[in-house]
PDB file of C-alpha atoms in Angstrom:
ATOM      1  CA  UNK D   1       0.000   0.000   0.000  1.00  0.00           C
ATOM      2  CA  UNK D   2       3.300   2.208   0.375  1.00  0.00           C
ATOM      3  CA  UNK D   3       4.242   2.230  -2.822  1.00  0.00           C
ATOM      4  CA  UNK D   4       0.662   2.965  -4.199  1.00  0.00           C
ATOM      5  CA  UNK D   5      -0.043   5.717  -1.963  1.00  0.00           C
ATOM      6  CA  UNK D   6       3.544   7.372  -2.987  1.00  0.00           C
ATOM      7  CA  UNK D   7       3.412   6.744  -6.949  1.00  0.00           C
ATOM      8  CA  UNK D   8      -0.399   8.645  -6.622  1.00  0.00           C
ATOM      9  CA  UNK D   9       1.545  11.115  -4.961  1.00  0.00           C
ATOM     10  CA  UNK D  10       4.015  11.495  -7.531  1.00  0.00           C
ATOM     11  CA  UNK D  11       0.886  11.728 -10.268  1.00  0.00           C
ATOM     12  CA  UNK D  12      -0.680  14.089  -8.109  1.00  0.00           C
ATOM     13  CA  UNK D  13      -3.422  12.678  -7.286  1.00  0.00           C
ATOM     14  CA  UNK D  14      -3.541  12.598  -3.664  1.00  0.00           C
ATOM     15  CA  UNK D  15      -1.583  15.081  -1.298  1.00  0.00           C
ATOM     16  CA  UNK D  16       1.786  14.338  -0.283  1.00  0.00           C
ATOM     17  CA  UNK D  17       1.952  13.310   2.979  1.00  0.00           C
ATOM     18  CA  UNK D  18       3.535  14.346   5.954  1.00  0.00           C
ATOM     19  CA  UNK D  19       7.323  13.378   6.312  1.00  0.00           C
ATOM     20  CA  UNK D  20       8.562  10.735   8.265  1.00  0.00           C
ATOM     21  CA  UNK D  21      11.282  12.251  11.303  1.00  0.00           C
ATOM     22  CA  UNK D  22      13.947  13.279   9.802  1.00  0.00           C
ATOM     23  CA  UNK D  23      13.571  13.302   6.312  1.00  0.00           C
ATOM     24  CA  UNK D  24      11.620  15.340   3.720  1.00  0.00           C
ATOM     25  CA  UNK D  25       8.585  15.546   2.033  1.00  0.00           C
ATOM     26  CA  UNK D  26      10.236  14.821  -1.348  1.00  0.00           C
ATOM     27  CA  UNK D  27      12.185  11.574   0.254  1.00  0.00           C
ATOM     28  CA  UNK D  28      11.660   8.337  -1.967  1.00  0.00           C
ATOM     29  CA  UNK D  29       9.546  10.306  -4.583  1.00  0.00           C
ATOM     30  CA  UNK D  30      12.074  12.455  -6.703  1.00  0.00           C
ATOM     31  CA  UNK D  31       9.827  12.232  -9.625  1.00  0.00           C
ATOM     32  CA  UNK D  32       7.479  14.745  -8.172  1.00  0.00           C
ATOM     33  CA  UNK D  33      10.643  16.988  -7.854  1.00  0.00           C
ATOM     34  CA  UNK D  34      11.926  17.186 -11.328  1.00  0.00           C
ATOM     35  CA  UNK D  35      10.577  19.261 -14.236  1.00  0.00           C
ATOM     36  CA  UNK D  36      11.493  17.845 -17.273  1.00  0.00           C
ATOM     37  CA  UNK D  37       8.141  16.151 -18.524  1.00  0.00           C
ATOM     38  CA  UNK D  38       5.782  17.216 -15.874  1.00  0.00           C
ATOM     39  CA  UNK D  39       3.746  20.927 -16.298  1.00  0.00           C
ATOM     40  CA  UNK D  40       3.823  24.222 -14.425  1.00  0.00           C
ATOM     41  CA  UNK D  41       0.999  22.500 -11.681  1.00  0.00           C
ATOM     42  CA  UNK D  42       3.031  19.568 -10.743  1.00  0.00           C
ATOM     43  CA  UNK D  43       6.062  22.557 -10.852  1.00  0.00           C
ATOM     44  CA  UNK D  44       3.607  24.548  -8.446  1.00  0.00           C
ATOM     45  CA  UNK D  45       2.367  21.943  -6.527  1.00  0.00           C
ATOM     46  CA  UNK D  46       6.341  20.421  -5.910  1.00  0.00           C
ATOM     47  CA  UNK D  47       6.839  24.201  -4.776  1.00  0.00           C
ATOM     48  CA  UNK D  48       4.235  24.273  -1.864  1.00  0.00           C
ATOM     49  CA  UNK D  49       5.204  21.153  -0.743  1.00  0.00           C
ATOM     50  CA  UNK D  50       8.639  22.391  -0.771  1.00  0.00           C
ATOM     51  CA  UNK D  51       7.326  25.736   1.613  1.00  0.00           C
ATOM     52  CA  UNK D  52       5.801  23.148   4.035  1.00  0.00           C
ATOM     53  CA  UNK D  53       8.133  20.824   4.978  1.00  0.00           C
ATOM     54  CA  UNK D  54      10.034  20.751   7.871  1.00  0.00           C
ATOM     55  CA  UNK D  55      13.557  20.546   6.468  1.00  0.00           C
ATOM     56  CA  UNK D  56      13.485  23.986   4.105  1.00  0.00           C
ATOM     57  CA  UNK D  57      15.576  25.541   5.910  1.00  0.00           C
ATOM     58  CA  UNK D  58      18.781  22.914   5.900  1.00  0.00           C
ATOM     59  CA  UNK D  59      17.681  22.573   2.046  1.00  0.00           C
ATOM     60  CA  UNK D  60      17.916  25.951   1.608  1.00  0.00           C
ATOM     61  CA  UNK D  61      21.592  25.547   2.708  1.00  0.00           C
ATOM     62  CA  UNK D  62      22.519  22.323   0.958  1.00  0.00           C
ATOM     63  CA  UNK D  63      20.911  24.055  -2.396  1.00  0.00           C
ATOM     64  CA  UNK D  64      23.322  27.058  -1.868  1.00  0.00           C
ATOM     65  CA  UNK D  65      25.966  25.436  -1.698  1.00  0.00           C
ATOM     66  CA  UNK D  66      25.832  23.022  -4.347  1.00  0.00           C
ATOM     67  CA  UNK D  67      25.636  25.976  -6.615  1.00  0.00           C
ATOM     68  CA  UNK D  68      28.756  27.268  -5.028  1.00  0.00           C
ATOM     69  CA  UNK D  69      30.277  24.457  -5.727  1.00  0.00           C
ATOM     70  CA  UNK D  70      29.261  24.262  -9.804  1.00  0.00           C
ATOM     71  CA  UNK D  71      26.683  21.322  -9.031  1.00  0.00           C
ATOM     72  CA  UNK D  72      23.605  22.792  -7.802  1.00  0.00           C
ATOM     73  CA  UNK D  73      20.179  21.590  -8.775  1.00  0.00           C
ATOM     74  CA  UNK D  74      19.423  21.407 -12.804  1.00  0.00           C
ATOM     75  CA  UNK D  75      15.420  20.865 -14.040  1.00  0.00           C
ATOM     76  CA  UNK D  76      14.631  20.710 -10.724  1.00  0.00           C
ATOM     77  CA  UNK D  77      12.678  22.022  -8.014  1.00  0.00           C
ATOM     78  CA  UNK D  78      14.924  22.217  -4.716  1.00  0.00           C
ATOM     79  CA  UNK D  79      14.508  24.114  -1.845  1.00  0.00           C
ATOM     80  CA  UNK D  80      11.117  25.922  -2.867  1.00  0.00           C
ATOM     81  CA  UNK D  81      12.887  27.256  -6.061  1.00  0.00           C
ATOM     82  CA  UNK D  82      12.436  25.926  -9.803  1.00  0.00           C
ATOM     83  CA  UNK D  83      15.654  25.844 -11.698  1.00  0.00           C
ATOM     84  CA  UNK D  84      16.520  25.505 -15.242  1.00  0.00           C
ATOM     85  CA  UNK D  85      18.793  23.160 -16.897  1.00  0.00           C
ATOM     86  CA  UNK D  86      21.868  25.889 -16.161  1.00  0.00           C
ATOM     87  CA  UNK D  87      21.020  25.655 -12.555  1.00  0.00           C
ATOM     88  CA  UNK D  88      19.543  29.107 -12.431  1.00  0.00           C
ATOM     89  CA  UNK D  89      16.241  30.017 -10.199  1.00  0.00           C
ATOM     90  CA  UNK D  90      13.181  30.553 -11.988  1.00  0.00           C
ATOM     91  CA  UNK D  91      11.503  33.302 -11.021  1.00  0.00           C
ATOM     92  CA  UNK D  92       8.042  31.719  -9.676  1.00  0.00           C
ATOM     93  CA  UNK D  93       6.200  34.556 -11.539  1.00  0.00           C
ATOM     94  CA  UNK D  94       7.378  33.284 -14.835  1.00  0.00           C
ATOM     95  CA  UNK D  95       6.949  29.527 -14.478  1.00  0.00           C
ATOM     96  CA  UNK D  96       4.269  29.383 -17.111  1.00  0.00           C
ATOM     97  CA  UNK D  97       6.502  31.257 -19.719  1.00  0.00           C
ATOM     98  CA  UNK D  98       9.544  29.085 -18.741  1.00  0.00           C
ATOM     99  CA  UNK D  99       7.240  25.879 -19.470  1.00  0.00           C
ATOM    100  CA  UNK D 100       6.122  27.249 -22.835  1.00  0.00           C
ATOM    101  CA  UNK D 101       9.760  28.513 -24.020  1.00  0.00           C
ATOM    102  CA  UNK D 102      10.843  24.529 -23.182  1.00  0.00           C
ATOM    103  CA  UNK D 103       8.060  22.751 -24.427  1.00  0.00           C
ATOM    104  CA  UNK D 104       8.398  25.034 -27.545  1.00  0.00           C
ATOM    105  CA  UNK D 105      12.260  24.496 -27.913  1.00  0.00           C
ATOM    106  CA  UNK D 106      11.821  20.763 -27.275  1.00  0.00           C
ATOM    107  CA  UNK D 107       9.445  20.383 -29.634  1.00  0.00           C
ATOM    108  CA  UNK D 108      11.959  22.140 -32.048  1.00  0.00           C
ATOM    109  CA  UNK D 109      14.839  19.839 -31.040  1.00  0.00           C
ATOM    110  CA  UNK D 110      12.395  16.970 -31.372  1.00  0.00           C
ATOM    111  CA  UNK D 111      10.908  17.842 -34.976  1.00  0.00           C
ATOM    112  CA  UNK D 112      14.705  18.288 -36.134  1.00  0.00           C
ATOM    113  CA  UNK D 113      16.041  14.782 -35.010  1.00  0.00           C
ATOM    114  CA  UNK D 114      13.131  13.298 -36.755  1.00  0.00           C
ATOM    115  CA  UNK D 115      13.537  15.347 -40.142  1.00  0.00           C
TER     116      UNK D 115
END
């Protein structure tokens, strides 16, 4: 029943749960986490789960300094942030245009392997 409960919460279709001592809400279910073939809800949604759970604030820290070091978080939301595939933050305000400029460009890489 573990597994089922956390792949619907992956999907989205119930509410991730609380998180078990000591580790965080995204723990065991990365998928909801990453960007790259999921929309600007699941983006959203990964976001205010982010701003709940009880371990922001050392994630916060661990996401800062990966990016010091050159290996932060890529198409990926960490931390409460979105970032791109340069490891940049996405402004929240322009999640929606960042999902349409990559689906649009992916389509365009997509359309020109095929050709």
């Amino acid at each position: 029943m573990r597994a089922v409960r956390v792949e619907l919460e992956v999907r989205g279709v119930v509410p991730i749960r609380g998180a078990e001592p000591g580790k965080g809400l995204c723990a065991g279910k990365s998928r909801s986490w990453e960007m790259d073939g999921r929309t600007v809800v699941e983006w959203r949604r990964a976001i205010s789960s982010c701003e709940a759970c009880p371990l922001l604030a050392q994630c916060r820290i661990d996401a800062a300094a990966s990016a010091e070091r050159g290996d932060g978080p890529q198409r990926m939301i960490m931390a409460g942030k979105a970032y791109d595939s340069h490891g940049n933050i996405v402004d929240g305000e322009r999640l929606g245009l960042y999902e349409s400029l990559t689906t649009a460009t992916r389509r365009r890489r997509d359309s020109e392997v095929a050709a």
